[in-house]
Amino acid sequence: MVVPFANLKAQYKPLRRKVRKALDRVCDAQAFILGEEVEAFEREFADYCHVRHAIGVSSGSDALLAALMVLDIQPGDEVITTPFTFFATAGVIHRMGARPIFADINPTSFNIDPCDVKKKITDKTKAIIAVHLYGQCADMEGLAEVCGDIPIIENAAQSVGAEATINGQARRTGAIGRMAGFSFFPAKNLGCFGDGGAITTDDDDLAQRLYRLRTHGQSRRYFHDEVGGNFRLDALQAAVLRIKLEHLDGWTA
């Protein structure tokens, strides 16, 4: 007998009526890109992560890419991350023209080791991407100690709802680093019905720029302040995510 690793049908069945009602709501409104449904999910997800801002985007990969863009990573810069991660973590660094620098993992947690990160920091290091794997956080306190003012981006694609103790207080992933990128790929514990992602941050200035970057740098219709990308989350995915977010803690308890 084949037992599926992720039984998406089993998750969908008890939610079927709510999901179909939500999808009908979006179709009736005929607002498929961004709009009220996405804004509502952004507020709810920000509240869940205990951060000021959640910016809905098209995928976890685009979340990381936009995070590097908003930090103005330049060709020749170095970004330290772990090799024990999905390809996109290093891929987005390369897309910016920067150089991925790999720090080894802790053999117990499989997450990036702050001690090895310290050895890899140079005057070219402009950011750290810390990946949280298997629902457990990287050593964010240790990273903060060795990184100083270097911004830390959390790759929280595998850790929605996970918590770490920072300065004696429990904080959820997405609320620890300068920014965090989330993936809502269908097989995640919070997954949509296609591709989707989000960036969380407490930095108001970064958030406002991220809102622009996800729509080709557009500040208002047909006015583009800078080159961004097409990183928008669509309303159908947001509607599904809003329903699933209500059940997330029960699923991951």
Coordinates of N, CA and C in Angstrom, one line a residue:
M1 N 0.8 -1.2 0.0 CA 0.0 0.0 0.0 C 0.9 1.3 0.0
V2 N 0.5 2.2 -0.9 CA 1.3 3.4 -0.9 C 0.6 4.5 0.0
V3 N 1.3 5.0 0.9 CA 0.8 6.0 1.8 C 1.4 7.4 1.4
P4 N 0.6 8.3 0.9 CA 1.1 9.6 0.4 C 1.7 10.4 1.6
F5 N 2.9 11.0 1.2 CA 3.5 11.8 2.2 C 2.7 13.0 2.7
A6 N 2.0 13.6 1.7 CA 1.1 14.7 2.0 C -0.3 14.4 1.3
N7 N -1.2 14.1 2.2 CA -2.6 13.8 1.7 C -3.4 15.0 1.6
L8 N -3.3 15.7 0.5 CA -4.0 17.0 0.4 C -5.6 16.8 0.3
K9 N -6.0 15.7 -0.2 CA -7.4 15.4 -0.3 C -8.0 15.3 1.1
A10 N -7.3 14.7 2.0 CA -7.8 14.6 3.4 C -7.9 15.9 4.1
Q11 N -7.1 16.8 3.8 CA -7.1 18.2 4.3 C -8.3 19.0 3.7
Y12 N -8.5 18.8 2.4 CA -9.5 19.5 1.7 C -10.9 19.1 2.0
K13 N -11.1 17.8 2.2 CA -12.5 17.3 2.4 C -13.3 18.0 3.4
P14 N -12.9 18.2 4.7 CA -13.7 18.9 5.7 C -13.8 20.4 5.4
L15 N -13.0 21.0 4.5 CA -13.1 22.4 4.2 C -13.8 22.7 2.9
R16 N -14.3 21.7 2.3 CA -14.8 21.8 0.9 C -15.9 22.9 0.8
R17 N -16.9 22.9 1.7 CA -18.0 23.9 1.6 C -17.4 25.3 1.8
K18 N -16.6 25.5 2.8 CA -16.1 26.8 3.0 C -15.2 27.3 1.9
V19 N -14.4 26.4 1.3 CA -13.5 26.8 0.2 C -14.3 27.2 -1.0
R20 N -15.3 26.4 -1.3 CA -16.1 26.7 -2.5 C -16.9 28.0 -2.4
K21 N -17.4 28.2 -1.1 CA -18.1 29.5 -0.9 C -17.1 30.7 -1.1
A22 N -15.9 30.5 -0.6 CA -14.9 31.6 -0.7 C -14.5 31.8 -2.1
L23 N -14.3 30.8 -2.9 CA -14.0 30.9 -4.3 C -15.1 31.6 -5.1
D24 N -16.4 31.2 -4.7 CA -17.5 31.8 -5.4 C -17.5 33.3 -5.0
R25 N -17.2 33.7 -3.8 CA -17.2 35.1 -3.4 C -16.2 35.9 -4.3
V26 N -15.0 35.3 -4.5 CA -14.0 36.0 -5.4 C -14.5 36.1 -6.8
C27 N -15.1 35.0 -7.3 CA -15.6 35.0 -8.7 C -16.7 36.0 -8.9
D28 N -17.6 36.1 -7.9 CA -18.7 37.1 -7.9 C -18.2 38.5 -7.9
A29 N -17.1 38.7 -7.1 CA -16.5 40.1 -7.1 C -15.7 40.5 -8.3
Q30 N -15.2 39.4 -9.0 CA -14.4 39.6 -10.2 C -13.2 40.5 -9.9
A31 N -12.6 40.3 -8.7 CA -11.4 41.0 -8.4 C -10.4 39.9 -8.1
F32 N -9.6 39.6 -9.1 CA -8.8 38.4 -9.0 C -7.3 38.6 -8.6
I33 N -6.8 39.8 -8.8 CA -5.4 40.2 -8.5 C -5.4 41.2 -7.4
L34 N -4.7 40.9 -6.3 CA -4.7 41.7 -5.1 C -6.1 42.0 -4.7
G35 N -6.4 43.2 -4.3 CA -7.8 43.6 -3.8 C -8.0 43.2 -2.4
E36 N -9.3 43.3 -2.0 CA -9.8 43.1 -0.7 C -9.4 41.8 -0.1
E37 N -9.5 40.7 -0.9 CA -9.3 39.4 -0.3 C -7.8 39.2 0.1
V38 N -6.9 39.7 -0.8 CA -5.5 39.7 -0.5 C -5.2 40.6 0.7
E39 N -5.8 41.7 0.8 CA -5.5 42.6 1.9 C -6.0 42.0 3.2
A40 N -7.1 41.3 3.2 CA -7.6 40.7 4.4 C -6.7 39.6 4.9
F41 N -6.2 38.8 3.9 CA -5.3 37.7 4.3 C -4.0 38.3 4.8
E42 N -3.5 39.4 4.2 CA -2.3 40.0 4.7 C -2.4 40.5 6.2
R43 N -3.6 41.1 6.5 CA -3.8 41.5 7.9 C -3.8 40.3 8.8
E44 N -4.5 39.3 8.4 CA -4.7 38.1 9.3 C -3.4 37.3 9.5
F45 N -2.6 37.3 8.4 CA -1.3 36.6 8.5 C -0.3 37.4 9.3
A46 N -0.3 38.7 9.2 CA 0.5 39.6 10.0 C 0.2 39.4 11.5
D47 N -1.1 39.4 11.8 CA -1.5 39.1 13.2 C -1.1 37.8 13.7
Y48 N -1.2 36.8 12.8 CA -0.7 35.4 13.2 C 0.8 35.4 13.5
C49 N 1.6 36.1 12.7 CA 3.0 36.1 12.9 C 3.4 37.1 14.0
H50 N 2.5 38.0 14.4 CA 2.8 39.1 15.4 C 3.8 40.1 14.8
V51 N 3.5 40.5 13.5 CA 4.3 41.5 12.9 C 3.4 42.6 12.4
R52 N 4.0 43.7 12.0 CA 3.2 44.9 11.5 C 2.8 44.7 10.1
H53 N 3.6 44.0 9.2 CA 3.2 43.9 7.8 C 3.4 42.5 7.3
A54 N 2.5 42.1 6.5 CA 2.6 40.9 5.6 C 2.3 41.3 4.2
I55 N 3.2 41.0 3.3 CA 3.0 41.4 1.9 C 2.8 40.1 1.1
G56 N 1.6 39.9 0.6 CA 1.3 38.7 -0.2 C 2.0 38.8 -1.6
V57 N 2.7 37.7 -1.9 CA 3.5 37.6 -3.2 C 3.2 36.3 -3.9
S58 N 3.8 36.1 -5.0 CA 3.4 35.0 -5.9 C 4.0 33.7 -5.6
S59 N 5.1 33.6 -4.7 CA 5.7 32.4 -4.3 C 6.7 32.6 -3.2
G60 N 7.2 31.6 -2.6 CA 8.2 31.7 -1.6 C 9.5 32.2 -2.3
S61 N 9.8 31.7 -3.5 CA 11.0 32.1 -4.2 C 11.0 33.6 -4.5
D62 N 9.8 34.1 -4.9 CA 9.7 35.6 -5.2 C 9.8 36.4 -3.9
A63 N 9.3 35.8 -2.8 CA 9.4 36.5 -1.5 C 10.9 36.7 -1.2
L64 N 11.8 35.7 -1.4 CA 13.2 35.9 -1.1 C 13.8 36.8 -2.1
L65 N 13.4 36.8 -3.3 CA 14.0 37.7 -4.3 C 13.7 39.1 -4.0
A66 N 12.4 39.4 -3.7 CA 12.0 40.7 -3.4 C 12.7 41.2 -2.1
A67 N 12.9 40.3 -1.1 CA 13.6 40.7 0.1 C 15.0 41.2 -0.2
L68 N 15.7 40.5 -1.2 CA 17.0 41.0 -1.6 C 17.0 42.2 -2.4
M69 N 16.0 42.4 -3.2 CA 15.8 43.6 -4.0 C 15.6 44.8 -3.1
V70 N 14.8 44.7 -2.1 CA 14.5 45.8 -1.2 C 15.7 46.2 -0.4
L71 N 16.7 45.3 -0.2 CA 17.9 45.6 0.5 C 19.0 46.1 -0.4
D72 N 18.6 46.3 -1.7 CA 19.5 46.8 -2.7 C 20.8 46.0 -2.9
I73 N 20.7 44.7 -2.8 CA 21.8 43.8 -3.1 C 22.3 44.0 -4.5
Q74 N 23.7 44.2 -4.6 CA 24.3 44.5 -5.9 C 25.2 43.4 -6.4
P75 N 25.5 43.4 -7.7 CA 26.4 42.5 -8.2 C 27.8 42.6 -7.5
G76 N 28.3 41.4 -7.1 CA 29.6 41.4 -6.4 C 29.4 41.3 -4.9
D77 N 28.2 41.6 -4.4 CA 27.9 41.5 -2.9 C 27.9 40.0 -2.6
E78 N 28.1 39.7 -1.3 CA 28.0 38.3 -0.8 C 26.8 38.2 0.1
V79 N 26.1 37.1 0.0 CA 25.0 36.8 0.9 C 25.2 35.4 1.4
I80 N 25.3 35.3 2.7 CA 25.6 34.0 3.4 C 24.3 33.2 3.6
T81 N 24.3 31.9 3.3 CA 23.2 31.1 3.5 C 23.6 29.6 3.7
T82 N 22.7 28.7 3.8 CA 23.0 27.3 4.0 C 22.9 26.6 2.6
P83 N 23.7 25.5 2.4 CA 23.5 24.7 1.2 C 22.4 23.7 1.4
F84 N 22.0 23.5 2.7 CA 20.9 22.5 3.0 C 19.6 23.1 2.9
T85 N 19.1 23.4 1.7 CA 17.9 24.1 1.5 C 17.4 23.9 0.1
F86 N 16.2 24.3 -0.3 CA 15.7 24.3 -1.6 C 16.6 25.2 -2.5
F87 N 16.7 24.9 -3.8 CA 17.6 25.6 -4.7 C 17.3 27.1 -4.7
A88 N 16.1 27.5 -4.6 CA 15.7 28.9 -4.7 C 16.5 29.8 -3.8
T89 N 16.8 29.3 -2.6 CA 17.5 30.1 -1.6 C 18.8 30.7 -2.2
A90 N 19.6 29.8 -2.8 CA 20.8 30.3 -3.5 C 20.5 30.9 -4.8
G91 N 19.5 30.4 -5.5 CA 19.2 30.9 -6.8 C 18.8 32.4 -6.9
V92 N 18.1 32.9 -5.9 CA 17.7 34.3 -5.9 C 18.9 35.2 -5.6
I93 N 19.9 34.7 -4.9 CA 21.1 35.4 -4.7 C 21.9 35.6 -6.0
H94 N 22.0 34.5 -6.8 CA 22.6 34.6 -8.1 C 21.9 35.5 -9.0
R95 N 20.5 35.5 -9.0 CA 19.7 36.3 -9.8 C 20.0 37.8 -9.6
M96 N 20.4 38.1 -8.4 CA 20.7 39.5 -8.1 C 22.2 39.9 -8.5
G97 N 22.9 38.9 -9.0 CA 24.3 39.1 -9.4 C 25.2 39.0 -8.2
A98 N 24.7 38.6 -7.1 CA 25.5 38.5 -5.9 C 26.1 37.1 -5.8
R99 N 26.9 36.9 -4.8 CA 27.6 35.6 -4.7 C 27.1 34.8 -3.5
P100 N 26.5 33.6 -3.6 CA 26.1 32.9 -2.5 C 27.3 32.3 -1.7
I101 N 27.4 32.5 -0.5 CA 28.4 32.0 0.4 C 27.8 31.0 1.3
F102 N 28.2 29.8 1.3 CA 27.6 28.7 2.1 C 28.3 28.5 3.4
A103 N 27.5 28.6 4.5 CA 27.9 28.3 5.8 C 27.4 26.9 6.2
D104 N 28.1 26.1 6.9 CA 27.7 24.7 7.2 C 26.5 24.7 8.2
I105 N 25.9 23.6 8.4 CA 24.8 23.4 9.3 C 25.2 22.8 10.6
N106 N 24.4 23.0 11.6 CA 24.6 22.3 12.9 C 24.1 20.9 12.7
P107 N 24.9 19.9 13.0 CA 24.5 18.5 12.7 C 23.3 18.0 13.6
T108 N 23.0 18.7 14.6 CA 21.8 18.3 15.4 C 20.5 18.9 14.9
S109 N 20.5 20.2 14.5 CA 19.3 20.8 14.1 C 19.2 20.9 12.6
F110 N 20.3 20.7 11.8 CA 20.3 20.7 10.4 C 20.1 22.2 9.9
N111 N 20.1 23.1 10.8 CA 20.0 24.5 10.4 C 21.3 25.2 10.4
I112 N 21.4 26.4 9.8 CA 22.7 27.1 9.6 C 23.4 27.3 11.0
D113 N 24.7 27.1 11.0 CA 25.5 27.2 12.2 C 26.1 28.6 12.4
P114 N 25.7 29.4 13.4 CA 26.2 30.7 13.6 C 27.8 30.8 13.7
C115 N 28.4 29.7 14.2 CA 29.8 29.7 14.3 C 30.5 29.7 13.0
D116 N 29.9 28.9 12.0 CA 30.5 28.9 10.7 C 30.1 30.2 9.9
V117 N 29.0 30.7 10.2 CA 28.6 32.0 9.6 C 29.6 33.1 9.9
K118 N 30.1 33.1 11.2 CA 31.0 34.1 11.6 C 32.3 34.0 10.8
K119 N 32.7 32.8 10.5 CA 34.0 32.6 9.7 C 33.8 33.1 8.3
K120 N 32.6 33.2 7.8 CA 32.4 33.5 6.4 C 32.1 35.0 6.1
I121 N 31.9 35.8 7.2 CA 31.6 37.2 7.0 C 32.8 38.0 6.6
T122 N 32.6 38.8 5.5 CA 33.6 39.7 5.0 C 33.0 41.1 4.9
D123 N 33.9 42.0 4.4 CA 33.3 43.3 4.1 C 32.4 43.4 3.0
K124 N 32.3 42.3 2.2 CA 31.3 42.2 1.1 C 30.0 41.6 1.5
T125 N 29.9 41.1 2.8 CA 28.6 40.4 3.2 C 27.6 41.5 3.4
K126 N 26.5 41.3 2.7 CA 25.4 42.3 2.8 C 24.1 41.8 3.4
A127 N 24.0 40.4 3.5 CA 22.8 39.9 4.1 C 23.0 38.4 4.4
I128 N 22.2 37.9 5.3 CA 22.2 36.5 5.7 C 20.8 35.9 5.4
I129 N 20.7 34.8 4.8 CA 19.4 34.1 4.7 C 19.5 32.9 5.6
A130 N 18.7 32.9 6.6 CA 18.7 31.8 7.6 C 17.5 31.0 7.3
V131 N 17.7 29.7 7.1 CA 16.6 28.8 6.7 C 16.1 28.0 8.0
H132 N 14.8 28.0 8.2 CA 14.3 27.2 9.3 C 13.7 25.9 8.7
L133 N 14.3 24.8 9.1 CA 13.9 23.5 8.6 C 13.2 22.7 9.5
Y134 N 12.3 21.8 9.0 CA 11.6 20.8 9.8 C 10.8 21.4 10.9
G135 N 10.3 22.6 10.7 CA 9.4 23.2 11.7 C 10.2 23.8 12.9
Q136 N 11.5 23.8 12.9 CA 12.3 24.3 14.0 C 13.1 25.5 13.5
C137 N 13.3 26.5 14.4 CA 14.0 27.7 14.0 C 15.5 27.5 14.0
A138 N 16.1 28.2 13.1 CA 17.6 28.4 13.2 C 17.9 29.1 14.5
D139 N 19.2 29.1 14.8 CA 19.6 29.7 16.1 C 19.7 31.2 15.8
M140 N 18.6 31.9 15.9 CA 18.5 33.3 15.5 C 19.3 34.2 16.5
E141 N 19.3 33.8 17.8 CA 20.0 34.6 18.8 C 21.5 34.5 18.5
G142 N 22.0 33.3 18.2 CA 23.4 33.2 17.8 C 23.8 33.9 16.6
L143 N 22.9 33.9 15.6 CA 23.1 34.6 14.3 C 23.2 36.1 14.6
A144 N 22.3 36.6 15.4 CA 22.2 38.1 15.7 C 23.5 38.5 16.4
E145 N 24.1 37.7 17.2 CA 25.3 38.0 17.9 C 26.5 38.1 16.9
V146 N 26.6 37.2 15.9 CA 27.7 37.3 15.0 C 27.5 38.2 13.8
C147 N 26.3 38.5 13.5 CA 26.0 39.3 12.3 C 26.0 40.8 12.6
G148 N 25.8 41.2 13.8 CA 25.7 42.7 14.1 C 24.7 43.4 13.3
D149 N 25.0 44.3 12.5 CA 24.1 45.1 11.7 C 23.7 44.5 10.3
I150 N 24.3 43.4 10.0 CA 24.0 42.7 8.7 C 22.6 42.2 8.8
P151 N 21.7 42.6 7.9 CA 20.3 42.1 7.9 C 20.2 40.6 7.7
I152 N 19.3 40.0 8.5 CA 19.0 38.6 8.5 C 17.6 38.4 7.9
I153 N 17.5 37.7 6.8 CA 16.3 37.3 6.2 C 15.9 35.9 6.6
E154 N 14.8 35.7 7.1 CA 14.3 34.3 7.5 C 13.7 33.7 6.2
N155 N 14.2 32.5 5.9 CA 13.5 31.6 5.0 C 12.6 30.7 5.8
A156 N 11.3 31.1 5.9 CA 10.4 30.4 6.8 C 9.4 29.5 6.1
A157 N 9.8 29.1 4.9 CA 8.9 28.3 4.0 C 8.6 27.0 4.7
Q158 N 9.4 26.5 5.6 CA 9.2 25.2 6.2 C 8.8 25.3 7.7
S159 N 8.4 26.5 8.1 CA 8.2 26.7 9.6 C 7.1 27.7 9.9
V160 N 6.0 27.7 9.2 CA 4.9 28.6 9.5 C 4.4 28.2 10.9
G161 N 4.4 29.1 11.8 CA 3.8 28.9 13.2 C 4.9 28.4 14.2
A162 N 6.1 28.1 13.7 CA 7.1 27.7 14.7 C 7.6 28.9 15.5
E163 N 8.1 28.6 16.7 CA 8.5 29.7 17.7 C 9.9 29.4 18.1
A164 N 10.6 30.5 18.5 CA 11.9 30.5 19.1 C 11.9 31.5 20.2
T165 N 12.7 31.2 21.2 CA 12.9 32.1 22.4 C 14.0 33.1 22.1
I166 N 13.6 34.4 22.0 CA 14.6 35.4 21.7 C 14.5 36.4 22.9
N167 N 15.7 36.5 23.5 CA 15.8 37.4 24.7 C 14.7 37.1 25.8
G168 N 14.5 35.8 25.9 CA 13.6 35.3 26.9 C 12.1 35.4 26.6
Q169 N 11.8 35.8 25.3 CA 10.4 35.9 24.9 C 10.2 35.0 23.6
A170 N 9.0 34.3 23.6 CA 8.7 33.5 22.5 C 8.3 34.3 21.3
R171 N 8.9 34.1 20.1 CA 8.5 34.8 18.9 C 8.4 33.9 17.8
R172 N 7.4 34.1 17.0 CA 7.1 33.2 15.8 C 8.1 33.6 14.7
T173 N 8.3 32.5 13.9 CA 9.1 32.8 12.7 C 8.3 33.8 11.8
G174 N 9.1 34.7 11.2 CA 8.5 35.8 10.5 C 8.6 37.1 11.3
A175 N 8.8 37.0 12.6 CA 8.9 38.1 13.4 C 10.3 38.3 14.1
I176 N 11.3 37.6 13.6 CA 12.6 37.6 14.2 C 13.6 38.3 13.5
G177 N 13.8 38.1 12.2 CA 14.7 38.7 11.3 C 14.2 40.1 10.8
R178 N 15.1 40.7 10.0 CA 14.7 42.0 9.4 C 13.4 41.8 8.5
M179 N 13.4 40.6 7.8 CA 12.3 40.2 7.0 C 12.2 38.7 7.0
A180 N 11.1 38.2 6.5 CA 11.0 36.7 6.4 C 10.2 36.4 5.1
G181 N 10.6 35.4 4.4 CA 9.9 34.9 3.2 C 9.2 33.6 3.5
F182 N 7.9 33.5 3.1 CA 7.1 32.3 3.3 C 6.7 31.8 2.0
S183 N 6.5 30.4 1.9 CA 6.0 29.8 0.8 C 4.7 29.1 1.2
F184 N 3.7 29.3 0.3 CA 2.4 28.6 0.5 C 2.1 27.6 -0.6
F185 N 3.2 26.9 -1.0 CA 3.1 25.8 -1.9 C 2.1 24.8 -1.3
P186 N 1.3 24.1 -2.2 CA 0.2 23.2 -1.6 C 0.6 22.2 -0.6
A187 N 1.9 21.7 -0.6 CA 2.3 20.7 0.3 C 2.7 21.3 1.7
K188 N 2.8 22.6 1.8 CA 3.2 23.2 3.1 C 2.1 23.0 4.1
N189 N 2.4 23.2 5.4 CA 1.4 23.1 6.4 C 0.3 24.2 6.3
L190 N 0.7 25.4 5.7 CA -0.2 26.4 5.2 C 0.0 26.5 3.7
G191 N -0.8 25.8 3.0 CA -0.7 25.8 1.5 C -1.9 26.2 0.8
C192 N -1.7 26.9 -0.3 CA -2.8 27.3 -1.2 C -3.1 26.3 -2.3
F193 N -3.9 26.7 -3.3 CA -4.2 25.7 -4.3 C -3.4 26.0 -5.6
G194 N -2.2 26.5 -5.4 CA -1.3 26.8 -6.5 C 0.0 27.3 -5.9
D195 N 0.6 28.4 -6.5 CA 1.7 29.0 -5.9 C 1.3 30.3 -5.1
G196 N 2.0 30.5 -4.1 CA 1.8 31.8 -3.3 C 2.9 31.9 -2.2
G197 N 3.0 33.1 -1.7 CA 4.0 33.4 -0.7 C 3.7 34.7 0.0
A198 N 4.6 35.0 0.9 CA 4.4 36.3 1.7 C 5.8 36.7 2.2
I199 N 5.9 38.0 2.4 CA 7.0 38.6 3.1 C 6.5 39.3 4.4
T200 N 7.1 39.0 5.5 CA 6.7 39.7 6.7 C 7.9 40.6 7.2
T201 N 7.5 41.7 7.8 CA 8.5 42.6 8.4 C 7.8 43.6 9.3
D202 N 8.6 44.1 10.3 CA 8.1 45.2 11.2 C 8.6 46.6 10.7
D203 N 9.4 46.6 9.6 CA 9.9 47.8 9.1 C 8.9 48.5 8.1
D204 N 8.4 49.6 8.5 CA 7.4 50.3 7.7 C 7.9 50.7 6.3
D205 N 9.1 51.2 6.3 CA 9.7 51.7 5.0 C 10.0 50.6 4.1
L206 N 10.5 49.4 4.6 CA 10.7 48.3 3.7 C 9.4 47.8 3.2
A207 N 8.4 47.7 4.1 CA 7.0 47.2 3.6 C 6.5 48.1 2.5
Q208 N 6.5 49.4 2.6 CA 6.0 50.2 1.6 C 6.7 50.0 0.3
R209 N 8.0 49.8 0.3 CA 8.7 49.6 -0.9 C 8.4 48.2 -1.5
L210 N 8.2 47.2 -0.6 CA 7.9 45.9 -1.1 C 6.5 45.9 -1.8
Y211 N 5.6 46.6 -1.3 CA 4.3 46.7 -2.0 C 4.5 47.2 -3.4
R212 N 5.4 48.2 -3.6 CA 5.6 48.7 -4.9 C 6.4 47.7 -5.8
L213 N 7.4 47.0 -5.2 CA 8.2 46.1 -5.9 C 7.4 45.0 -6.5
R214 N 6.4 44.5 -5.8 CA 5.7 43.3 -6.3 C 4.8 43.7 -7.5
T215 N 4.7 44.9 -7.8 CA 3.9 45.4 -9.0 C 4.8 46.2 -9.9
H216 N 5.9 45.7 -10.2 CA 6.8 46.4 -11.1 C 7.2 47.8 -10.7
G217 N 7.4 47.9 -9.3 CA 7.8 49.2 -8.8 C 6.7 50.3 -8.9
Q218 N 5.5 49.9 -9.0 CA 4.4 50.9 -9.3 C 3.9 51.5 -8.0
S219 N 3.9 52.8 -7.9 CA 3.4 53.5 -6.7 C 1.9 53.9 -6.9
R220 N 1.5 54.2 -8.1 CA 0.1 54.4 -8.5 C 0.0 53.9 -10.0
R221 N -1.2 53.8 -10.4 CA -1.4 53.2 -11.7 C -0.6 53.9 -12.8
Y222 N 0.2 53.1 -13.5 CA 1.1 53.5 -14.6 C 2.2 54.4 -14.2
F223 N 2.5 54.6 -12.9 CA 3.6 55.3 -12.4 C 4.5 54.4 -11.7
H224 N 5.7 54.2 -12.3 CA 6.7 53.2 -11.8 C 7.9 53.9 -11.3
D225 N 8.2 53.8 -10.0 CA 9.3 54.5 -9.4 C 10.6 53.8 -9.5
E226 N 10.6 52.5 -9.7 CA 11.8 51.6 -9.9 C 11.4 50.3 -10.6
V227 N 12.4 49.6 -10.9 CA 12.2 48.3 -11.6 C 11.9 47.2 -10.5
G228 N 10.7 46.6 -10.6 CA 10.4 45.6 -9.6 C 10.1 44.3 -10.3
G229 N 9.0 43.7 -10.0 CA 8.7 42.4 -10.7 C 7.2 42.2 -10.6
N230 N 6.7 41.1 -11.2 CA 5.3 40.7 -11.1 C 5.2 39.6 -10.1
F231 N 5.1 40.1 -8.8 CA 5.2 39.2 -7.7 C 3.9 39.1 -6.9
R232 N 2.7 39.4 -7.6 CA 1.5 39.6 -6.8 C 0.8 38.3 -6.5
L233 N 0.2 38.2 -5.3 CA -0.6 37.1 -4.9 C -2.0 37.3 -5.4
D234 N -2.6 36.3 -5.9 CA -4.0 36.4 -6.5 C -5.0 36.1 -5.4
A235 N -6.2 36.7 -5.7 CA -7.3 36.7 -4.7 C -7.8 35.3 -4.4
L236 N -7.8 34.4 -5.4 CA -8.3 33.0 -5.2 C -7.4 32.3 -4.2
Q237 N -6.1 32.5 -4.3 CA -5.2 31.8 -3.4 C -5.4 32.4 -2.0
A238 N -5.5 33.7 -1.9 CA -5.7 34.4 -0.6 C -7.0 33.9 0.1
A239 N -8.0 33.7 -0.7 CA -9.3 33.2 -0.1 C -9.1 31.8 0.5
V240 N -8.4 31.0 -0.2 CA -8.1 29.6 0.4 C -7.2 29.7 1.6
L241 N -6.2 30.5 1.6 CA -5.3 30.7 2.7 C -6.0 31.2 3.9
R242 N -7.0 32.1 3.7 CA -7.7 32.7 4.9 C -8.4 31.6 5.6
I243 N -9.0 30.6 4.9 CA -9.7 29.5 5.5 C -8.7 28.6 6.2
K244 N -7.7 28.2 5.6 CA -6.7 27.3 6.1 C -6.0 27.9 7.4
L245 N -5.8 29.2 7.3 CA -5.1 29.8 8.5 C -5.9 29.6 9.8
E246 N -7.2 29.6 9.7 CA -8.0 29.4 10.9 C -7.8 28.0 11.5
H247 N -7.3 27.0 10.7 CA -7.1 25.7 11.2 C -5.7 25.3 11.4
L248 N -4.8 26.3 11.1 CA -3.3 25.9 11.1 C -2.8 25.4 12.5
D249 N -3.2 26.1 13.5 CA -2.6 25.7 14.8 C -3.1 24.3 15.2
G250 N -4.3 23.9 14.9 CA -4.8 22.6 15.1 C -4.1 21.5 14.3
W251 N -3.8 21.9 13.1 CA -3.1 20.9 12.2 C -1.6 20.7 12.7
T252 N -1.0 21.7 13.2 CA 0.4 21.6 13.5 C 0.7 21.4 15.0
A253 N -0.4 21.2 15.8 CA -0.2 21.0 17.3 C 0.5 19.7 17.5

